[in-house]
Short mmCIF file of C-alpha atoms in Angstrom, two decimals:
data_model
loop_
_atom_site.label_atom_id
_atom_site.label_comp_id
_atom_site.label_asym_id
_atom_site.label_seq_id
_atom_site.Cartn_x
_atom_site.Cartn_y
_atom_site.Cartn_z
CA MET A 1 97.03 55.72 79.79
CA GLY A 2 100.48 55.01 78.26
CA GLU A 3 99.56 53.12 75.92
CA LEU A 4 96.56 55.88 75.17
CA LEU A 5 98.79 58.32 74.93
CA GLN A 6 100.98 56.17 72.45
CA GLU A 7 98.60 56.03 70.56
CA VAL A 8 97.75 59.35 70.68
CA LEU A 9 101.36 60.23 69.31
CA THR A 10 101.38 57.98 66.58
CA ARG A 11 98.04 59.04 65.23
CA VAL A 12 99.47 62.80 65.59
CA GLY A 13 102.83 62.23 64.04
CA SER A 14 102.06 59.92 61.08
CA SER A 15 100.46 61.08 57.67
CA GLN A 16 97.70 60.90 55.51
CA PRO A 17 97.62 60.76 51.80
CA VAL A 18 96.64 63.97 50.78
CA PRO A 19 92.64 63.23 48.30
CA SER A 20 92.93 63.38 44.29
CA VAL A 21 92.02 66.92 42.62
CA GLY A 22 88.53 64.74 42.04
CA ALA A 23 87.91 64.20 45.49
CA GLN A 24 89.23 67.70 46.22
CA LEU A 25 86.49 68.62 43.85
CA GLY A 26 83.74 66.90 45.71
CA LEU A 27 84.47 68.32 49.08
CA LEU A 28 84.04 71.61 47.54
CA ALA A 29 80.75 71.03 46.07
CA VAL A 30 80.35 69.49 49.76
CA ALA A 31 80.99 72.41 51.17
CA LEU A 32 79.10 74.32 48.66
CA LEU A 33 76.37 72.79 50.04
CA LEU A 34 76.99 73.83 53.66
CA VAL A 35 77.59 77.44 52.89
CA VAL A 36 74.90 78.54 50.16
CA PRO A 37 71.72 77.16 51.52
CA ARG A 38 70.17 79.44 54.26
CA PRO A 39 69.45 76.26 56.54
CA LEU A 40 72.77 74.61 56.84
CA TRP A 41 74.47 77.79 56.74
CA ARG A 42 73.32 78.65 60.04
CA VAL A 43 75.43 75.70 61.15
CA SER A 44 78.12 76.34 59.26
CA ARG A 45 77.83 80.00 60.09
CA MET A 46 78.74 79.15 64.39
CA LEU A 47 81.58 77.76 63.32
CA VAL A 48 82.83 80.60 61.51
CA THR A 49 82.27 82.34 64.80
CA ILE A 50 84.03 80.70 67.12
CA VAL A 51 87.38 81.07 64.82
CA HIS A 52 85.75 84.93 64.68
CA GLU A 53 86.05 85.20 68.27
CA SER A 54 89.47 83.03 68.75
CA GLY A 55 90.92 85.96 66.42
CA HIS A 56 89.31 88.53 69.09
CA ALA A 57 90.88 86.30 71.72
CA VAL A 58 94.45 85.24 69.99
CA ALA A 59 94.52 89.45 69.12
CA ALA A 60 93.95 90.30 72.75
CA VAL A 61 96.32 88.05 74.51
CA LEU A 62 99.39 89.03 71.67
CA THR A 63 98.93 92.68 72.26
CA GLY A 64 99.03 92.52 76.43
CA ARG A 65 95.06 92.41 77.10
CA ARG A 66 93.36 90.44 79.44
CA LEU A 67 90.79 88.25 78.08
CA SER A 68 87.72 87.98 80.18
CA GLY A 69 86.08 85.74 78.29
CA ILE A 70 83.86 84.64 75.06
CA ARG A 71 80.51 84.24 74.67
CA LEU A 72 78.21 82.48 71.85
CA HIS A 73 74.79 82.83 71.03
CA SER A 74 72.22 81.18 69.41
CA ASP A 75 71.95 83.80 66.65
CA THR A 76 75.77 82.20 65.41
CA SER A 77 76.84 85.59 67.09
CA GLY A 78 79.34 86.08 69.77
CA LEU A 79 81.27 87.80 72.14
CA THR A 80 84.59 88.40 73.28
CA VAL A 81 84.93 90.58 76.41
CA SER A 82 88.92 91.54 77.33
CA ARG A 83 90.24 94.86 79.63
CA GLY A 84 92.57 97.23 78.75
CA ARG A 85 93.45 100.57 76.98
CA PRO A 86 89.81 101.67 75.42
CA ARG A 87 91.52 102.93 72.50
CA GLY A 88 95.32 102.34 70.92
CA PRO A 89 97.15 99.61 68.62
CA GLY A 90 95.69 96.64 70.72
CA MET A 91 92.40 97.13 71.13
CA VAL A 92 92.20 98.26 67.07
CA ALA A 93 94.37 95.16 66.69
CA THR A 94 91.84 93.00 68.58
CA LEU A 95 88.92 94.60 67.18
CA LEU A 96 90.21 93.75 63.20
CA ALA A 97 91.12 89.80 63.78
CA GLY A 98 87.82 88.92 63.72
CA TYR A 99 86.58 88.79 60.02
CA PRO A 100 89.74 87.79 58.60
CA ALA A 101 90.03 84.79 61.35
CA ALA A 102 87.92 82.18 59.32
CA ALA A 103 90.45 83.33 56.04
CA VAL A 104 93.72 82.94 57.64
CA PHE A 105 92.61 79.88 59.14
CA GLY A 106 91.54 77.80 56.26
CA VAL A 107 95.07 79.49 53.61
CA ALA A 108 96.92 77.89 56.85
CA THR A 109 94.72 74.57 57.00
CA ALA A 110 95.03 74.45 53.43
CA ALA A 111 98.86 74.67 53.84
CA VAL A 112 98.95 71.82 56.29
CA LEU A 113 97.32 69.89 54.83
CA GLY A 114 99.28 69.87 51.82
CA THR A 115 101.68 68.16 53.71
CA GLY A 116 99.57 65.16 54.59
CA ARG A 117 99.24 65.92 58.35
CA ALA A 118 95.32 66.26 58.14
CA VAL A 119 94.87 63.91 61.64
CA ALA A 120 97.83 66.25 63.53
CA PHE A 121 95.96 69.32 62.36
CA LEU A 122 92.36 67.71 63.93
CA TRP A 123 93.82 67.33 67.02
CA VAL A 124 95.38 70.68 66.89
CA VAL A 125 91.83 72.00 66.44
CA LEU A 126 90.78 70.10 69.21
CA ALA A 127 93.52 71.34 71.40
CA LEU A 128 92.07 74.80 70.71
CA LEU A 129 89.08 74.13 71.21
CA ALA A 130 89.66 72.26 74.78
CA LEU A 131 91.34 76.16 75.31
CA MET A 132 88.54 78.32 74.00
CA LEU A 133 86.17 75.86 76.13
CA LEU A 134 88.03 77.53 79.67
CA GLN A 135 86.89 80.99 78.53
CA VAL A 136 83.79 79.97 77.31
CA ARG A 137 80.75 82.38 79.96
CA ASN A 138 77.68 80.94 78.97
CA PHE A 139 76.06 77.91 78.75
CA TYR A 140 75.15 77.84 75.15
CA GLY A 141 78.34 78.42 73.49
CA LEU A 142 79.50 75.46 76.33
CA LEU A 143 76.73 73.46 74.74
CA VAL A 144 78.69 74.51 70.88
CA LEU A 145 82.17 73.85 72.11
CA LEU A 146 81.07 70.65 73.84
CA VAL A 147 79.09 68.87 70.97
CA VAL A 148 81.74 70.33 67.93
CA GLY A 149 84.94 69.47 70.18
CA GLY A 150 83.21 66.00 71.32
CA THR A 151 81.97 64.79 67.47
CA LEU A 152 85.27 65.73 66.13
CA GLY A 153 87.30 64.26 68.65
CA ALA A 154 84.93 61.33 68.16
CA ALA A 155 85.63 61.24 64.16
CA THR A 156 89.78 61.20 65.10
CA TRP A 157 89.37 58.65 67.20
CA LEU A 158 86.82 56.36 65.60
CA LEU A 159 87.25 56.96 61.62
CA PRO A 160 90.14 55.76 59.42
CA GLU A 161 92.55 57.80 58.21
CA THR A 162 91.61 58.09 54.98
CA TYR A 163 88.30 59.70 55.63
CA LEU A 164 90.10 62.25 58.23
CA SER A 165 92.09 63.17 55.42
CA TRP A 166 88.48 64.43 53.79
CA LEU A 167 87.02 65.50 56.60
CA ALA A 168 90.30 67.46 57.42
CA HIS A 169 89.92 69.32 53.66
CA LEU A 170 86.47 70.05 54.31
CA ILE A 171 87.15 71.89 56.97
CA ALA A 172 89.32 74.07 55.57
CA TRP A 173 87.09 73.90 52.28
CA VAL A 174 84.19 75.12 54.48
CA MET A 175 86.41 78.38 56.38
CA LEU A 176 87.77 78.82 53.15
CA LEU A 177 84.35 79.52 51.47
CA ALA A 178 81.76 80.75 54.35
CA ALA A 179 84.68 83.57 55.51
CA PRO A 180 83.70 86.14 52.99
CA ARG A 181 80.00 85.76 53.33
CA PRO A 182 79.59 87.51 56.89
CA VAL A 183 81.59 90.24 55.45
CA VAL A 184 78.88 90.80 52.56
CA GLU A 185 76.33 90.28 54.66
CA LEU A 186 77.52 93.13 56.88
CA VAL A 187 78.25 95.43 53.90
CA ALA A 188 74.48 94.58 52.63
CA THR A 189 72.89 95.55 55.44
CA GLY A 190 75.00 99.21 55.74
CA ARG A 191 76.08 100.47 59.36
CA HIS A 192 76.44 98.73 62.22
CA PRO A 193 77.72 100.70 64.98
CA SER A 194 78.25 98.23 67.46
CA SER A 195 80.12 95.76 64.98
CA ASP A 196 84.05 95.25 64.65
CA ALA A 197 84.18 98.17 62.22
CA GLY A 198 81.94 100.14 63.66
CA GLN A 199 83.78 100.41 66.80
CA LEU A 200 87.34 100.42 64.40
CA ALA A 201 85.45 103.45 62.72
CA ARG A 202 84.91 105.47 66.13
CA LEU A 203 88.77 104.53 67.15
CA THR A 204 90.75 105.78 64.17
CA ALA A 205 89.61 108.20 61.13
CA VAL A 206 88.81 105.70 58.87
CA PRO A 207 85.03 105.50 57.66
CA GLU A 208 83.25 102.36 58.75
CA ARG A 209 82.94 101.89 55.10
CA LEU A 210 86.16 101.72 54.00
CA TRP A 211 86.73 98.62 57.10
CA GLN A 212 83.73 96.42 55.71
CA LEU A 213 85.96 96.96 53.07
CA LEU A 214 88.95 95.94 53.71
CA PHE A 215 87.46 92.86 55.93
CA LEU A 216 85.62 91.73 52.49
CA LEU A 217 88.76 92.70 50.66
CA VAL A 218 91.33 90.33 52.81
CA THR A 219 88.36 87.38 53.38
CA THR A 220 88.07 86.99 49.43
CA ALA A 221 91.59 87.34 49.00
CA GLY A 222 91.91 84.25 51.88
CA THR A 223 89.50 82.15 49.79
CA VAL A 224 90.67 82.42 46.61
CA VAL A 225 94.70 81.89 48.18
CA GLY A 226 93.60 78.42 50.17
CA ALA A 227 91.85 77.37 47.01
CA ALA A 228 94.90 77.66 45.23
CA LEU A 229 96.18 75.67 47.75
CA MET A 230 93.78 72.29 47.64
CA LEU A 231 93.66 72.24 44.02
CA PRO A 232 96.64 72.84 41.46
CA LEU A 233 94.74 72.66 38.42
CA ALA A 234 97.83 73.86 36.68
CA GLU A 235 99.62 71.04 37.68
CA TRP A 236 96.42 68.89 37.09
CA TYR A 237 95.72 69.79 34.00
CA ALA A 238 99.25 69.85 32.68
CA GLY A 239 99.26 66.10 33.32
CA TRP A 240 95.69 64.96 32.12
CA VAL A 241 96.94 67.57 28.76
CA GLY A 242 100.15 64.76 28.47
#
């Protein structure tokens, strides 16, 4: 057991080479294939839903609410239930945190990966999935987290560090590209009183459509910022021209 722990700590403490611009463009292309076509989008959207519900959960805990549980559904939707005041800043912050969570996660991931800590990032993700597993309250959600966590754990343990760096960067690209899509779908289909934006409209004097547009602005900005961190094209172009 001690040797196993030492091996994990060694892996977490190591650094990995950041993929070249060419490799990043290849990973970007793969991420587009995972996000744009509808059949593969269902898989990517479930990953976004996991992060979305995690955003609600973290905001609820940070604002002093009691987290009651998380559900993940087969239609790629989710639900996070917390207890506390039905109105006020805490409830607003909890509802507000869902849609931007994937973009924030993507930007934070891009910043961390720039330091060469891809394996450490993957182990942190595994730890967060384990914590989320304790809060899941339905069988399908439990199954999804076990599959995602088990696959990621096996990859983290078995794959060479170069491939793990690629995997971590691919996850970042998927989050960055996928973050705005659920918001675009929400805006395109009109008003949804039960959505985060609809509930925020009932709690505040701000119309639902403005909340939707705010989500779209934040997620799109996150994609742009994250892409700039992942692809330092200006430096690459200067080096290529020189």
